[in-house]
Short mmCIF file of C-alpha atoms in Angstrom, two decimals:
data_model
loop_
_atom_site.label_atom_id
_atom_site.label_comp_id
_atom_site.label_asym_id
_atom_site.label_seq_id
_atom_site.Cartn_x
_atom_site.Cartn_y
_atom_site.Cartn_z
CA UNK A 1 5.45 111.20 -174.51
CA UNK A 2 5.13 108.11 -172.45
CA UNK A 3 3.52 110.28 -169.16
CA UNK A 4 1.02 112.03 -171.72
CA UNK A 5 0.01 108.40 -173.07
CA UNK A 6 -0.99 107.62 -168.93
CA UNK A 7 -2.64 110.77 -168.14
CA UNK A 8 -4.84 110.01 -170.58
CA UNK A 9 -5.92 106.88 -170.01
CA UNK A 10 -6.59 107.79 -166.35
CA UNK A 11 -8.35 111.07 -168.02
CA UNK A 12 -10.24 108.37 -169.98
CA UNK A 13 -11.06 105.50 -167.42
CA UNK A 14 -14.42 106.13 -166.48
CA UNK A 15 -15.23 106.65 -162.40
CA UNK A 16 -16.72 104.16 -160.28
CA UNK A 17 -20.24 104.76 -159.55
CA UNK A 18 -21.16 104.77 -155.67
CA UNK A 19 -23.67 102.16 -154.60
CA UNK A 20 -25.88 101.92 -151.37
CA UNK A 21 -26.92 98.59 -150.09
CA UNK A 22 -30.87 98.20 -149.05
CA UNK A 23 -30.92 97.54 -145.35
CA UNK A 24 -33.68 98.06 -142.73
CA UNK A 25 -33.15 99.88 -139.39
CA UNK A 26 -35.47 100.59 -136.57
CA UNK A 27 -36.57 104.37 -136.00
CA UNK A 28 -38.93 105.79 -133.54
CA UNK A 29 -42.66 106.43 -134.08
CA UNK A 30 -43.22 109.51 -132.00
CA UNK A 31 -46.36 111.21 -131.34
CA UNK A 32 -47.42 114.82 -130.27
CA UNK A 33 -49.23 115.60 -127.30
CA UNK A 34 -50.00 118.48 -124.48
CA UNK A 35 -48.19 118.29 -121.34
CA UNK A 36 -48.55 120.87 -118.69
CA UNK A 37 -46.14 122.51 -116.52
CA UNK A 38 -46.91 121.49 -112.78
CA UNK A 39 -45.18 121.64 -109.82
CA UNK A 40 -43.44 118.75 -107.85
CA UNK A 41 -44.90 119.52 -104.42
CA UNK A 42 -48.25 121.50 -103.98
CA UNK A 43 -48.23 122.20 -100.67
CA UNK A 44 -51.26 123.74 -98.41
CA UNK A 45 -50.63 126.75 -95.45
CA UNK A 46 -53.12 125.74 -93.12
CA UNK A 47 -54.47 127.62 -89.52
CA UNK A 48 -53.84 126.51 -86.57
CA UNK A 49 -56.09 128.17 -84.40
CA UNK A 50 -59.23 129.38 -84.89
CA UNK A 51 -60.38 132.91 -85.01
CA UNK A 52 -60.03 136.09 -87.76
CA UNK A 53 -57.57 136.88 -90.39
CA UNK A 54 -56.52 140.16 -89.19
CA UNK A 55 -53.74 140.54 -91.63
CA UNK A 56 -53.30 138.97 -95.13
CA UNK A 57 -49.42 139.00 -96.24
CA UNK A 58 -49.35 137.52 -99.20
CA UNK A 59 -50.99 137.35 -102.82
CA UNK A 60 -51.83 135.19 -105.73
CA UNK A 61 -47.85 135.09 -107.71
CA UNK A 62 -45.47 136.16 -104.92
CA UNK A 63 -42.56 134.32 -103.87
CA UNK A 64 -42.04 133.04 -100.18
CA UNK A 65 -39.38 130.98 -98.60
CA UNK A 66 -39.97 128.11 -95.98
CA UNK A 67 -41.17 129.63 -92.76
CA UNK A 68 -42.29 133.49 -93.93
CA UNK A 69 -45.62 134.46 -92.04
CA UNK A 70 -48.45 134.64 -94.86
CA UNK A 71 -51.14 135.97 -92.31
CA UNK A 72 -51.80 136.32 -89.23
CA UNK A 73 -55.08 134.88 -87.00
CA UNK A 74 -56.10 136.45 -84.33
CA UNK A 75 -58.44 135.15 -81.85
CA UNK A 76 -60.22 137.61 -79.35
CA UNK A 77 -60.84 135.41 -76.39
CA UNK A 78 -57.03 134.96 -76.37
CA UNK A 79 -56.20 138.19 -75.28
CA UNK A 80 -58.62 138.12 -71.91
CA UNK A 81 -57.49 134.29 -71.03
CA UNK A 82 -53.84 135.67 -71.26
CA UNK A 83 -54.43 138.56 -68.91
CA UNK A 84 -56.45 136.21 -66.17
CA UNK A 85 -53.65 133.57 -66.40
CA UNK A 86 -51.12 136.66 -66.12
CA UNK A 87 -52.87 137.94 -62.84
CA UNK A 88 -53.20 134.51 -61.64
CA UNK A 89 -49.61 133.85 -61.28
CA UNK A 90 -48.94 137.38 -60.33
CA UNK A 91 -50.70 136.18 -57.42
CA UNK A 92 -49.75 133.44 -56.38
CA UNK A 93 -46.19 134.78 -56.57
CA UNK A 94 -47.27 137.45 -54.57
CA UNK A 95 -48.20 134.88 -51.90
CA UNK A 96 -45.12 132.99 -52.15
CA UNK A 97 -43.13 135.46 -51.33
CA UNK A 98 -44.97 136.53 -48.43
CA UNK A 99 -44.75 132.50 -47.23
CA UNK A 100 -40.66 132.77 -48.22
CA UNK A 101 -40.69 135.46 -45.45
CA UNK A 102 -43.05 133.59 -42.73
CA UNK A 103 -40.27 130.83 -43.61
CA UNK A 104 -37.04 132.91 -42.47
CA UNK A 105 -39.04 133.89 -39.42
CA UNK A 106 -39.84 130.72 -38.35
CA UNK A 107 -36.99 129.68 -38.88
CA UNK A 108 -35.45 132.68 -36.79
CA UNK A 109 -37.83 132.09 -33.90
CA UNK A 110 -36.46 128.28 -33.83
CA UNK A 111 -32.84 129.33 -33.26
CA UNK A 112 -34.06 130.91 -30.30
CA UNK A 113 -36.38 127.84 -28.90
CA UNK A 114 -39.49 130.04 -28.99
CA UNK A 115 -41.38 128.33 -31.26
CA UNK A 116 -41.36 124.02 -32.31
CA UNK A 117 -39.97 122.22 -35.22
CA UNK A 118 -43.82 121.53 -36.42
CA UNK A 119 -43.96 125.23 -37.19
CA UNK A 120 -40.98 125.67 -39.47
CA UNK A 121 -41.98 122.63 -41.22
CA UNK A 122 -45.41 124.03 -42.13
CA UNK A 123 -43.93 126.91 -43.26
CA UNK A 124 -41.59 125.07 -45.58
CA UNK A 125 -44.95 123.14 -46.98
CA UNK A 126 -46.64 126.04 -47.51
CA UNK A 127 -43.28 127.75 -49.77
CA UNK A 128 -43.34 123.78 -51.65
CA UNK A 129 -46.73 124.19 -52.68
CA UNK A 130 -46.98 127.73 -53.69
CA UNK A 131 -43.94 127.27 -55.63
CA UNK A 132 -45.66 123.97 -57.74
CA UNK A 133 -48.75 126.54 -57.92
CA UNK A 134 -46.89 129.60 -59.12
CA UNK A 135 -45.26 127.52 -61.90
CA UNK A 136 -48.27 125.60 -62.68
CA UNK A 137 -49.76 129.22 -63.65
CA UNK A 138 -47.07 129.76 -65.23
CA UNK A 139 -47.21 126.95 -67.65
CA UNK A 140 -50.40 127.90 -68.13
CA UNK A 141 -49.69 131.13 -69.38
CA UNK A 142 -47.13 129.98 -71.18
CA UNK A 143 -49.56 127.46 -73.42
CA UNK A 144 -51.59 130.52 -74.20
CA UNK A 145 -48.60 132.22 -75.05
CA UNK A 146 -48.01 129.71 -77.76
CA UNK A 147 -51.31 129.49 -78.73
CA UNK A 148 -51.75 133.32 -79.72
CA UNK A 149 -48.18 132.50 -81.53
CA UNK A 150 -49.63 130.08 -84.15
CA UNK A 151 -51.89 132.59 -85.23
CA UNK A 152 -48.95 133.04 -87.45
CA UNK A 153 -49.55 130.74 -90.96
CA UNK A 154 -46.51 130.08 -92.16
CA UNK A 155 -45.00 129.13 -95.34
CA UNK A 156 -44.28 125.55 -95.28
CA UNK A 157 -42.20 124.88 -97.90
CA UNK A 158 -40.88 127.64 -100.65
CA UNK A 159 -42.80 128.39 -103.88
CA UNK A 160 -44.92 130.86 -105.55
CA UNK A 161 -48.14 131.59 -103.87
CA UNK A 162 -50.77 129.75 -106.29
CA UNK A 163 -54.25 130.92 -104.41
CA UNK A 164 -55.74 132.43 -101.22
CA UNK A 165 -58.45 130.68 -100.11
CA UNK A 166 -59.24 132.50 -97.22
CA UNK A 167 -59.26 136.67 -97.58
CA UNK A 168 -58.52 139.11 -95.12
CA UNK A 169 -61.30 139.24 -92.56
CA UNK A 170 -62.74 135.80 -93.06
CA UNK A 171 -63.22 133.88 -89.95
CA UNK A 172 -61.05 130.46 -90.06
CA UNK A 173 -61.67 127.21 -87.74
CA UNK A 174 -58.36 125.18 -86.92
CA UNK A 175 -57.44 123.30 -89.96
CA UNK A 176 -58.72 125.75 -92.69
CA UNK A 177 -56.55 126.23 -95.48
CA UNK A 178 -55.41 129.65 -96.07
CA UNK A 179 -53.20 129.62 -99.34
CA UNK A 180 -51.80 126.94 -101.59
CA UNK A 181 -48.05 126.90 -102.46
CA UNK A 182 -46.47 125.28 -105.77
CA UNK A 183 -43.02 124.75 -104.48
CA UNK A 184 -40.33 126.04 -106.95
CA UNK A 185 -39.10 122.48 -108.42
CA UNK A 186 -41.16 122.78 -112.14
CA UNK A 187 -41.77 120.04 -114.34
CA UNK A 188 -44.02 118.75 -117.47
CA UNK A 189 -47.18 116.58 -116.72
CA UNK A 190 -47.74 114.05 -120.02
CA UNK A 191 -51.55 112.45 -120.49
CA UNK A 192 -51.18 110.07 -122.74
CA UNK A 193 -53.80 106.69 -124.40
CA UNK A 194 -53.46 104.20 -122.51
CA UNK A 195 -52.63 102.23 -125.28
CA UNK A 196 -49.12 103.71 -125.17
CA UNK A 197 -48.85 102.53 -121.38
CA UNK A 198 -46.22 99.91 -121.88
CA UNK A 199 -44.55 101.96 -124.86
CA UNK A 200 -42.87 104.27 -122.46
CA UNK A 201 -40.74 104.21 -119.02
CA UNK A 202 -38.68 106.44 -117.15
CA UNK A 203 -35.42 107.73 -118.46
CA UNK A 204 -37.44 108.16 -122.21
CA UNK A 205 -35.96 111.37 -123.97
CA UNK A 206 -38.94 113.53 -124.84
CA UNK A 207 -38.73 116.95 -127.56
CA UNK A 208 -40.27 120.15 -126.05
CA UNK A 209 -41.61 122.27 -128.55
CA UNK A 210 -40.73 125.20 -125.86
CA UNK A 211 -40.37 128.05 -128.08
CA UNK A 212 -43.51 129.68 -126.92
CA UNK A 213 -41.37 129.48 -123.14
CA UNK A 214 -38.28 131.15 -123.57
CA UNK A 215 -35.21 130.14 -124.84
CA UNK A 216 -33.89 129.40 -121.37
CA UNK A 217 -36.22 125.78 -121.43
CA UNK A 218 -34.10 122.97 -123.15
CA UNK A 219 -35.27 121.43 -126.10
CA UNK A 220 -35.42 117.77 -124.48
CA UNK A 221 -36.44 116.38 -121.37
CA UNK A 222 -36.18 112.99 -119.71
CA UNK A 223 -39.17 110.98 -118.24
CA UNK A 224 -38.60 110.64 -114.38
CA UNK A 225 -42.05 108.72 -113.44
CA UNK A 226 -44.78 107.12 -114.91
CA UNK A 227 -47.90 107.13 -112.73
CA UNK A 228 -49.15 103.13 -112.53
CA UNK A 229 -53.37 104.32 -112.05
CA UNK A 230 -54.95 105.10 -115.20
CA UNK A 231 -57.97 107.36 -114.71
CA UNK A 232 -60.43 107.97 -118.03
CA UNK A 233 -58.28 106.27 -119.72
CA UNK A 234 -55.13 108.21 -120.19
CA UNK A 235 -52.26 107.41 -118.07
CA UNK A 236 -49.92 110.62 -116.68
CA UNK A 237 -45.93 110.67 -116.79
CA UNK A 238 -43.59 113.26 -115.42
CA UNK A 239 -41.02 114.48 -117.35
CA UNK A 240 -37.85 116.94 -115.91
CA UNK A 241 -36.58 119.56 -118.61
CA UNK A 242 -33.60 122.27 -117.70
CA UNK A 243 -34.55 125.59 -117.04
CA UNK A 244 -38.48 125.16 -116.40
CA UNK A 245 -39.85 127.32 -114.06
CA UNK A 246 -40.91 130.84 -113.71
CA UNK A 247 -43.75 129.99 -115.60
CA UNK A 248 -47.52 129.95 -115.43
CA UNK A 249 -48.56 126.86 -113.59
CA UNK A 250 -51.26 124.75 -115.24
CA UNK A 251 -49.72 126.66 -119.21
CA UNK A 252 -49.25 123.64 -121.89
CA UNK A 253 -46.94 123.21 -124.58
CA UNK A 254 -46.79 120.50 -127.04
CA UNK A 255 -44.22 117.41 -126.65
CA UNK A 256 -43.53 114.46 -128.70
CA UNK A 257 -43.12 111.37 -127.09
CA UNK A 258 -41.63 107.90 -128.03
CA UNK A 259 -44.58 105.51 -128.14
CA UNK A 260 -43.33 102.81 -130.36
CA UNK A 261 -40.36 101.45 -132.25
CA UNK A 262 -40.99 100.17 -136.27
CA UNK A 263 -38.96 98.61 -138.79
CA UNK A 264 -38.17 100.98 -141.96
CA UNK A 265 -35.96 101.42 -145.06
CA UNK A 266 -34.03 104.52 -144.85
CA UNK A 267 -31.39 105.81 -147.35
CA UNK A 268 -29.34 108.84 -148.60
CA UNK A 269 -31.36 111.86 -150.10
CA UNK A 270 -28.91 111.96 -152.66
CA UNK A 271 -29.74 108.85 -153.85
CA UNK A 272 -33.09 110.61 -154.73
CA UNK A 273 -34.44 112.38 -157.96
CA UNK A 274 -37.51 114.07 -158.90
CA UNK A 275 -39.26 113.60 -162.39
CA UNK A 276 -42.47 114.83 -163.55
CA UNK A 277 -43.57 115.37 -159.71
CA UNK A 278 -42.24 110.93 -159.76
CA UNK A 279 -39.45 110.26 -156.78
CA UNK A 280 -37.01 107.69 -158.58
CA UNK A 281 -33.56 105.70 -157.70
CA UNK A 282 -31.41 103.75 -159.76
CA UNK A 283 -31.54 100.25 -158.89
CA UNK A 284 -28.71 98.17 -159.69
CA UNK A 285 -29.93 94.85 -161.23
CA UNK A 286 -28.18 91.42 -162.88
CA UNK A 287 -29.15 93.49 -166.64
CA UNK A 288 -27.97 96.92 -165.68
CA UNK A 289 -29.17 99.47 -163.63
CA UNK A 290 -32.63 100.98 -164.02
CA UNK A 291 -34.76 103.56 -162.65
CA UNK A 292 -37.46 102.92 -160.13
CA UNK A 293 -40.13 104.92 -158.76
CA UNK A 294 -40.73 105.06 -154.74
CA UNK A 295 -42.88 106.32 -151.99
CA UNK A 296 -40.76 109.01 -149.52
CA UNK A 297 -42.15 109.14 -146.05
CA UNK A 298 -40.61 111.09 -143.63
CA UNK A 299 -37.44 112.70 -143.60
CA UNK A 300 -34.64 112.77 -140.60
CA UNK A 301 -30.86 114.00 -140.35
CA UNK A 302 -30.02 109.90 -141.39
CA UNK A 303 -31.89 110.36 -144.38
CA UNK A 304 -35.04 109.82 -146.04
CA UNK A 305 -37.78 106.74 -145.33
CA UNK A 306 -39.01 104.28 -148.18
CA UNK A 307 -42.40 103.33 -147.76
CA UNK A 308 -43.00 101.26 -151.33
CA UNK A 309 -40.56 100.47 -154.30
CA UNK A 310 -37.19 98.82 -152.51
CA UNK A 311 -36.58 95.59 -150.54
CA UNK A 312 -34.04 94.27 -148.48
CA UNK A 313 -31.10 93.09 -150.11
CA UNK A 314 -31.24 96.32 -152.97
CA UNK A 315 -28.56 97.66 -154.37
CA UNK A 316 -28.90 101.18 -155.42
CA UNK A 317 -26.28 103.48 -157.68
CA UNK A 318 -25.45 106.93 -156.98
CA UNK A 319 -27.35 108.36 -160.22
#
């Protein structure tokens, strides 16, 4: 009898209601805008000899690594320099030789005391000198060589192949650029007011809104420079994000960035309830509690914003 007496009382003691206290907190105030993906490095394959593109090896999208050939220059005047220089040492080696030989001889004929010291000793002038001569011509020969080499443009760096300036055919001075090269380190360019140029600084977290990507791109990224010239006024920031790349370069996608910090009342959605299209809570006050109307702003996993109807130092009930 007794134990059925207490189970009902606790049966009958009513529940404490749950109460939130009003505090403020400080959110972020983010903001939408384009970035673009870009490359790190853009990097220029440039001739180094004049002449004609006799062979074009690459196109507009194709992969190379560091040092591939992307086409090759030929200059015509090359080949006829290289033959002369070849003949010229030909030559001259030609005629060392033959002074090698008047050298033994002499040298032969001086054992024997028919001919004077003087005589071998022009000989061996005459084998210094063709010797300097023959690899003089040889050097010479050799820088042509080299020069007919670096009709070669190479890659300088690896990437995807961006544009081809000059086609095959087209006649190219030393210097001309040939192809640009995006090398294969991706990130996302930011323009931003430059009102927000103070608001933000490297290691910010930024949302990607990369769905139109792939799901391979992460959904955040992480400012790694802000650029210090504003031009237009906009300033630029770089931002890395895992798994970019493979993409078009120059293709946009929308962001949100962190541009300021405010002060806000946030609290519980279940401390929220909808009358007559009305938002109310249930303030607890020195005469009871009562229900008051409020303004929702925006809504985030913490809970929902109060823009008008609460101050700090509130104390709401769990209706």
């Amino acid at each position: 009898m007794y134990k059925t007496f207490l189970l009902f009382l606790i049966l009958a003691t009513p529940a404490f209601a749950q109460t939130h206290a009003i505090t403020t907190t400080f959110v972020a105030d983010r903001k939408a805008v384009f970035a673009t993906v870009e490359s790190v490095d853009t990097l220029i394959a440039r001739t180094r000899v004049g002449g004609t593109v006799a062979d074009l090896l690459v196109d507009e999208g194709d992969m190379v690594a560091a040092g591939d050939v992307l086409a090759l220059v030929v200059n015509e005047q090359m080949a006829p320099q290289i033959a002369a220089a070849t003949s010229q040492a030909a030559a001259l080696e030609a005629e060392l030789a033959q002074a090698r030989d008047d050298l033994e001889r002499a040298v032969s004929l001086l054992s024997r005391g028919i001919i004077a010291q003087t005589r071998v000793d022009q000989a061996q002038t005459a084998v210094a000198v063709l010797e300097g001569r023959v690899a003089s011509a040889n050097q010479s020969r050799d820088v042509l060589l080299q020069q007919e080499r670096e009709g070669e443009v190479l890659a300088p760096a690896a990437g995807r192949v961006l544009n081809v300036q000059s086609p095959s055919g087209s006649v190219v001075l030393p210097g001309e650029q040939v192809a640009t090269i995006a090398s294969d380190h991706y990130l996302l360019r930011l323009n931003l007011p430059e009102r927000h140029a103070r608001s933000i600084a490297e290691g910010d977290t930024i949302e990607v809104a990369g769905a139109a990507l792939g799901g391979d791109v992460a959904s955040t990224g992480v400012i790694r420079q802000v650029y210090p010239l504003i031009t237009n006024g906009r300033i630029v920031a770089d931002a890395e994000v895992e798994g970019l790349g493979s993409f078009f370069v120059g293709e946009r996608v929308r962001v949100h960035v962190t541009v300021d910090k405010r002060e806000v009342i946030v609290i519980p959605r279940s401390y929220v309830t909808t009358r007559f299209g009305n938002d109310f809570v249930v303030l607890d006050t020195q005469t009871g509690p009562r229900d008051v109307v409020v303004l929702l702003g925006q809504e985030s996993p913490d809970g929902v914003e109060i823009l008008a109807g609460l101050s700090t130092g509130d104390r709401l009930v769990q209706p």
